[in-house]
């Protein structure tokens, strides 16, 4: 699943938990599933940030700089 699909699933899980219709065991399972999806989303974001980091040659030294949108 991609970032958007994971985020949508997290939103669905939150909605299910917020209804209060789940028993404690199901609520805990849904919470754990949401946390795993949250970790995957964080990983997607970290990877995306790394992709927009560029390498700039500064004289004889290679320096890593973040890509800034202006």
JSON list of N, CA and C in Angstrom, two decimals, residues 11-45:
[
{"chain": "A", "resi": 11, "resn": "UNK", "atom": "N", "xyz": [-7.36, 6.54, 9.03]},
{"chain": "A", "resi": 11, "resn": "UNK", "atom": "CA", "xyz": [-8.58, 7.33, 9.27]},
{"chain": "A", "resi": 11, "resn": "UNK", "atom": "C", "xyz": [-9.79, 6.43, 9.51]},
{"chain": "A", "resi": 12, "resn": "UNK", "atom": "N", "xyz": [-9.88, 5.34, 8.77]},
{"chain": "A", "resi": 12, "resn": "UNK", "atom": "CA", "xyz": [-10.98, 4.39, 8.96]},
{"chain": "A", "resi": 12, "resn": "UNK", "atom": "C", "xyz": [-10.89, 3.74, 10.35]},
{"chain": "A", "resi": 13, "resn": "UNK", "atom": "N", "xyz": [-9.69, 3.38, 10.75]},
{"chain": "A", "resi": 13, "resn": "UNK", "atom": "CA", "xyz": [-9.48, 2.76, 12.06]},
{"chain": "A", "resi": 13, "resn": "UNK", "atom": "C", "xyz": [-9.87, 3.73, 13.17]},
{"chain": "A", "resi": 14, "resn": "UNK", "atom": "N", "xyz": [-9.45, 4.98, 13.05]},
{"chain": "A", "resi": 14, "resn": "UNK", "atom": "CA", "xyz": [-9.79, 5.99, 14.05]},
{"chain": "A", "resi": 14, "resn": "UNK", "atom": "C", "xyz": [-11.30, 6.13, 14.15]},
{"chain": "A", "resi": 15, "resn": "UNK", "atom": "N", "xyz": [-11.97, 6.17, 13.01]},
{"chain": "A", "resi": 15, "resn": "UNK", "atom": "CA", "xyz": [-13.44, 6.28, 13.02]},
{"chain": "A", "resi": 15, "resn": "UNK", "atom": "C", "xyz": [-14.08, 5.09, 13.72]},
{"chain": "A", "resi": 16, "resn": "UNK", "atom": "N", "xyz": [-13.58, 3.89, 13.43]},
{"chain": "A", "resi": 16, "resn": "UNK", "atom": "CA", "xyz": [-14.11, 2.69, 14.08]},
{"chain": "A", "resi": 16, "resn": "UNK", "atom": "C", "xyz": [-13.93, 2.75, 15.59]},
{"chain": "A", "resi": 17, "resn": "UNK", "atom": "N", "xyz": [-12.75, 3.15, 16.02]},
{"chain": "A", "resi": 17, "resn": "UNK", "atom": "CA", "xyz": [-12.47, 3.22, 17.46]},
{"chain": "A", "resi": 17, "resn": "UNK", "atom": "C", "xyz": [-13.35, 4.28, 18.12]},
{"chain": "A", "resi": 18, "resn": "UNK", "atom": "N", "xyz": [-13.50, 5.42, 17.44]},
{"chain": "A", "resi": 18, "resn": "UNK", "atom": "CA", "xyz": [-14.27, 6.53, 18.01]},
{"chain": "A", "resi": 18, "resn": "UNK", "atom": "C", "xyz": [-15.76, 6.22, 18.18]},
{"chain": "A", "resi": 19, "resn": "UNK", "atom": "N", "xyz": [-16.28, 5.28, 17.39]},
{"chain": "A", "resi": 19, "resn": "UNK", "atom": "CA", "xyz": [-17.70, 4.95, 17.53]},
{"chain": "A", "resi": 19, "resn": "UNK", "atom": "C", "xyz": [-18.00, 4.34, 18.89]},
{"chain": "A", "resi": 20, "resn": "UNK", "atom": "N", "xyz": [-17.00, 3.67, 19.46]},
{"chain": "A", "resi": 20, "resn": "UNK", "atom": "CA", "xyz": [-17.21, 3.03, 20.76]},
{"chain": "A", "resi": 20, "resn": "UNK", "atom": "C", "xyz": [-17.96, 1.71, 20.67]},
{"chain": "A", "resi": 21, "resn": "UNK", "atom": "N", "xyz": [-18.16, 1.21, 19.45]},
{"chain": "A", "resi": 21, "resn": "UNK", "atom": "CA", "xyz": [-18.91, -0.04, 19.26]},
{"chain": "A", "resi": 21, "resn": "UNK", "atom": "C", "xyz": [-18.04, -1.29, 19.36]},
{"chain": "A", "resi": 22, "resn": "UNK", "atom": "N", "xyz": [-16.74, -1.12, 19.45]},
{"chain": "A", "resi": 22, "resn": "UNK", "atom": "CA", "xyz": [-15.84, -2.27, 19.53]},
{"chain": "A", "resi": 22, "resn": "UNK", "atom": "C", "xyz": [-15.61, -2.66, 20.98]},
{"chain": "A", "resi": 23, "resn": "UNK", "atom": "N", "xyz": [-15.43, -3.97, 21.20]},
{"chain": "A", "resi": 23, "resn": "UNK", "atom": "CA", "xyz": [-15.07, -4.37, 22.56]},
{"chain": "A", "resi": 23, "resn": "UNK", "atom": "C", "xyz": [-13.58, -4.07, 22.77]},
{"chain": "A", "resi": 24, "resn": "UNK", "atom": "N", "xyz": [-13.13, -4.22, 23.99]},
{"chain": "A", "resi": 24, "resn": "UNK", "atom": "CA", "xyz": [-11.76, -3.83, 24.34]},
{"chain": "A", "resi": 24, "resn": "UNK", "atom": "C", "xyz": [-10.72, -4.55, 23.50]},
{"chain": "A", "resi": 25, "resn": "UNK", "atom": "N", "xyz": [-10.88, -5.86, 23.31]},
{"chain": "A", "resi": 25, "resn": "UNK", "atom": "CA", "xyz": [-9.90, -6.61, 22.52]},
{"chain": "A", "resi": 25, "resn": "UNK", "atom": "C", "xyz": [-9.82, -6.11, 21.08]},
{"chain": "A", "resi": 26, "resn": "UNK", "atom": "N", "xyz": [-10.98, -5.87, 20.47]},
{"chain": "A", "resi": 26, "resn": "UNK", "atom": "CA", "xyz": [-10.99, -5.38, 19.09]},
{"chain": "A", "resi": 26, "resn": "UNK", "atom": "C", "xyz": [-10.42, -3.96, 19.01]},
{"chain": "A", "resi": 27, "resn": "UNK", "atom": "N", "xyz": [-10.70, -3.14, 20.02]},
{"chain": "A", "resi": 27, "resn": "UNK", "atom": "CA", "xyz": [-10.16, -1.79, 20.05]},
{"chain": "A", "resi": 27, "resn": "UNK", "atom": "C", "xyz": [-8.64, -1.83, 20.12]},
{"chain": "A", "resi": 28, "resn": "UNK", "atom": "N", "xyz": [-8.11, -2.70, 20.94]},
{"chain": "A", "resi": 28, "resn": "UNK", "atom": "CA", "xyz": [-6.65, -2.84, 21.06]},
{"chain": "A", "resi": 28, "resn": "UNK", "atom": "C", "xyz": [-6.05, -3.33, 19.75]},
{"chain": "A", "resi": 29, "resn": "UNK", "atom": "N", "xyz": [-6.69, -4.31, 19.09]},
{"chain": "A", "resi": 29, "resn": "UNK", "atom": "CA", "xyz": [-6.19, -4.81, 17.81]},
{"chain": "A", "resi": 29, "resn": "UNK", "atom": "C", "xyz": [-6.19, -3.70, 16.76]},
{"chain": "A", "resi": 30, "resn": "UNK", "atom": "N", "xyz": [-7.26, -2.92, 16.72]},
{"chain": "A", "resi": 30, "resn": "UNK", "atom": "CA", "xyz": [-7.35, -1.83, 15.76]},
{"chain": "A", "resi": 30, "resn": "UNK", "atom": "C", "xyz": [-6.28, -0.77, 16.06]},
{"chain": "A", "resi": 31, "resn": "UNK", "atom": "N", "xyz": [-6.08, -0.48, 17.34]},
{"chain": "A", "resi": 31, "resn": "UNK", "atom": "CA", "xyz": [-5.06, 0.49, 17.74]},
{"chain": "A", "resi": 31, "resn": "UNK", "atom": "C", "xyz": [-3.67, 0.01, 17.28]},
{"chain": "A", "resi": 32, "resn": "UNK", "atom": "N", "xyz": [-3.37, -1.26, 17.52]},
{"chain": "A", "resi": 32, "resn": "UNK", "atom": "CA", "xyz": [-2.08, -1.82, 17.11]},
{"chain": "A", "resi": 32, "resn": "UNK", "atom": "C", "xyz": [-1.92, -1.74, 15.59]},
{"chain": "A", "resi": 33, "resn": "UNK", "atom": "N", "xyz": [-2.99, -2.06, 14.86]},
{"chain": "A", "resi": 33, "resn": "UNK", "atom": "CA", "xyz": [-2.94, -1.97, 13.40]},
{"chain": "A", "resi": 33, "resn": "UNK", "atom": "C", "xyz": [-2.68, -0.53, 12.96]},
{"chain": "A", "resi": 34, "resn": "UNK", "atom": "N", "xyz": [-3.35, 0.41, 13.60]},
{"chain": "A", "resi": 34, "resn": "UNK", "atom": "CA", "xyz": [-3.15, 1.82, 13.28]},
{"chain": "A", "resi": 34, "resn": "UNK", "atom": "C", "xyz": [-1.74, 2.28, 13.56]},
{"chain": "A", "resi": 35, "resn": "UNK", "atom": "N", "xyz": [-1.16, 1.80, 14.66]},
{"chain": "A", "resi": 35, "resn": "UNK", "atom": "CA", "xyz": [0.22, 2.17, 14.99]},
{"chain": "A", "resi": 35, "resn": "UNK", "atom": "C", "xyz": [1.20, 1.63, 13.96]},
{"chain": "A", "resi": 36, "resn": "UNK", "atom": "N", "xyz": [0.98, 0.41, 13.49]},
{"chain": "A", "resi": 36, "resn": "UNK", "atom": "CA", "xyz": [1.85, -0.16, 12.46]},
{"chain": "A", "resi": 36, "resn": "UNK", "atom": "C", "xyz": [1.75, 0.64, 11.16]},
{"chain": "A", "resi": 37, "resn": "UNK", "atom": "N", "xyz": [0.52, 1.01, 10.80]},
{"chain": "A", "resi": 37, "resn": "UNK", "atom": "CA", "xyz": [0.34, 1.82, 9.60]},
{"chain": "A", "resi": 37, "resn": "UNK", "atom": "C", "xyz": [0.98, 3.19, 9.77]},
{"chain": "A", "resi": 38, "resn": "UNK", "atom": "N", "xyz": [0.90, 3.74, 10.97]},
{"chain": "A", "resi": 38, "resn": "UNK", "atom": "CA", "xyz": [1.52, 5.03, 11.26]},
{"chain": "A", "resi": 38, "resn": "UNK", "atom": "C", "xyz": [3.04, 4.95, 11.08]},
{"chain": "A", "resi": 39, "resn": "UNK", "atom": "N", "xyz": [3.63, 3.87, 11.52]},
{"chain": "A", "resi": 39, "resn": "UNK", "atom": "CA", "xyz": [5.08, 3.67, 11.35]},
{"chain": "A", "resi": 39, "resn": "UNK", "atom": "C", "xyz": [5.43, 3.62, 9.86]},
{"chain": "A", "resi": 40, "resn": "UNK", "atom": "N", "xyz": [4.58, 2.93, 9.07]},
{"chain": "A", "resi": 40, "resn": "UNK", "atom": "CA", "xyz": [4.83, 2.85, 7.63]},
{"chain": "A", "resi": 40, "resn": "UNK", "atom": "C", "xyz": [4.73, 4.23, 6.99]},
{"chain": "A", "resi": 41, "resn": "UNK", "atom": "N", "xyz": [3.74, 5.03, 7.42]},
{"chain": "A", "resi": 41, "resn": "UNK", "atom": "CA", "xyz": [3.59, 6.39, 6.89]},
{"chain": "A", "resi": 41, "resn": "UNK", "atom": "C", "xyz": [4.82, 7.22, 7.23]},
{"chain": "A", "resi": 42, "resn": "UNK", "atom": "N", "xyz": [5.30, 7.10, 8.44]},
{"chain": "A", "resi": 42, "resn": "UNK", "atom": "CA", "xyz": [6.51, 7.84, 8.84]},
{"chain": "A", "resi": 42, "resn": "UNK", "atom": "C", "xyz": [7.69, 7.44, 7.98]},
{"chain": "A", "resi": 43, "resn": "UNK", "atom": "N", "xyz": [7.81, 6.16, 7.68]},
{"chain": "A", "resi": 43, "resn": "UNK", "atom": "CA", "xyz": [8.89, 5.67, 6.83]},
{"chain": "A", "resi": 43, "resn": "UNK", "atom": "C", "xyz": [8.76, 6.25, 5.42]},
{"chain": "A", "resi": 44, "resn": "UNK", "atom": "N", "xyz": [7.53, 6.26, 4.88]},
{"chain": "A", "resi": 44, "resn": "UNK", "atom": "CA", "xyz": [7.31, 6.87, 3.57]},
{"chain": "A", "resi": 44, "resn": "UNK", "atom": "C", "xyz": [7.78, 8.32, 3.56]},
{"chain": "A", "resi": 45, "resn": "UNK", "atom": "N", "xyz": [7.42, 9.08, 4.61]},
{"chain": "A", "resi": 45, "resn": "UNK", "atom": "CA", "xyz": [7.80, 10.48, 4.68]},
{"chain": "A", "resi": 45, "resn": "UNK", "atom": "C", "xyz": [9.30, 10.66, 4.81]}
]
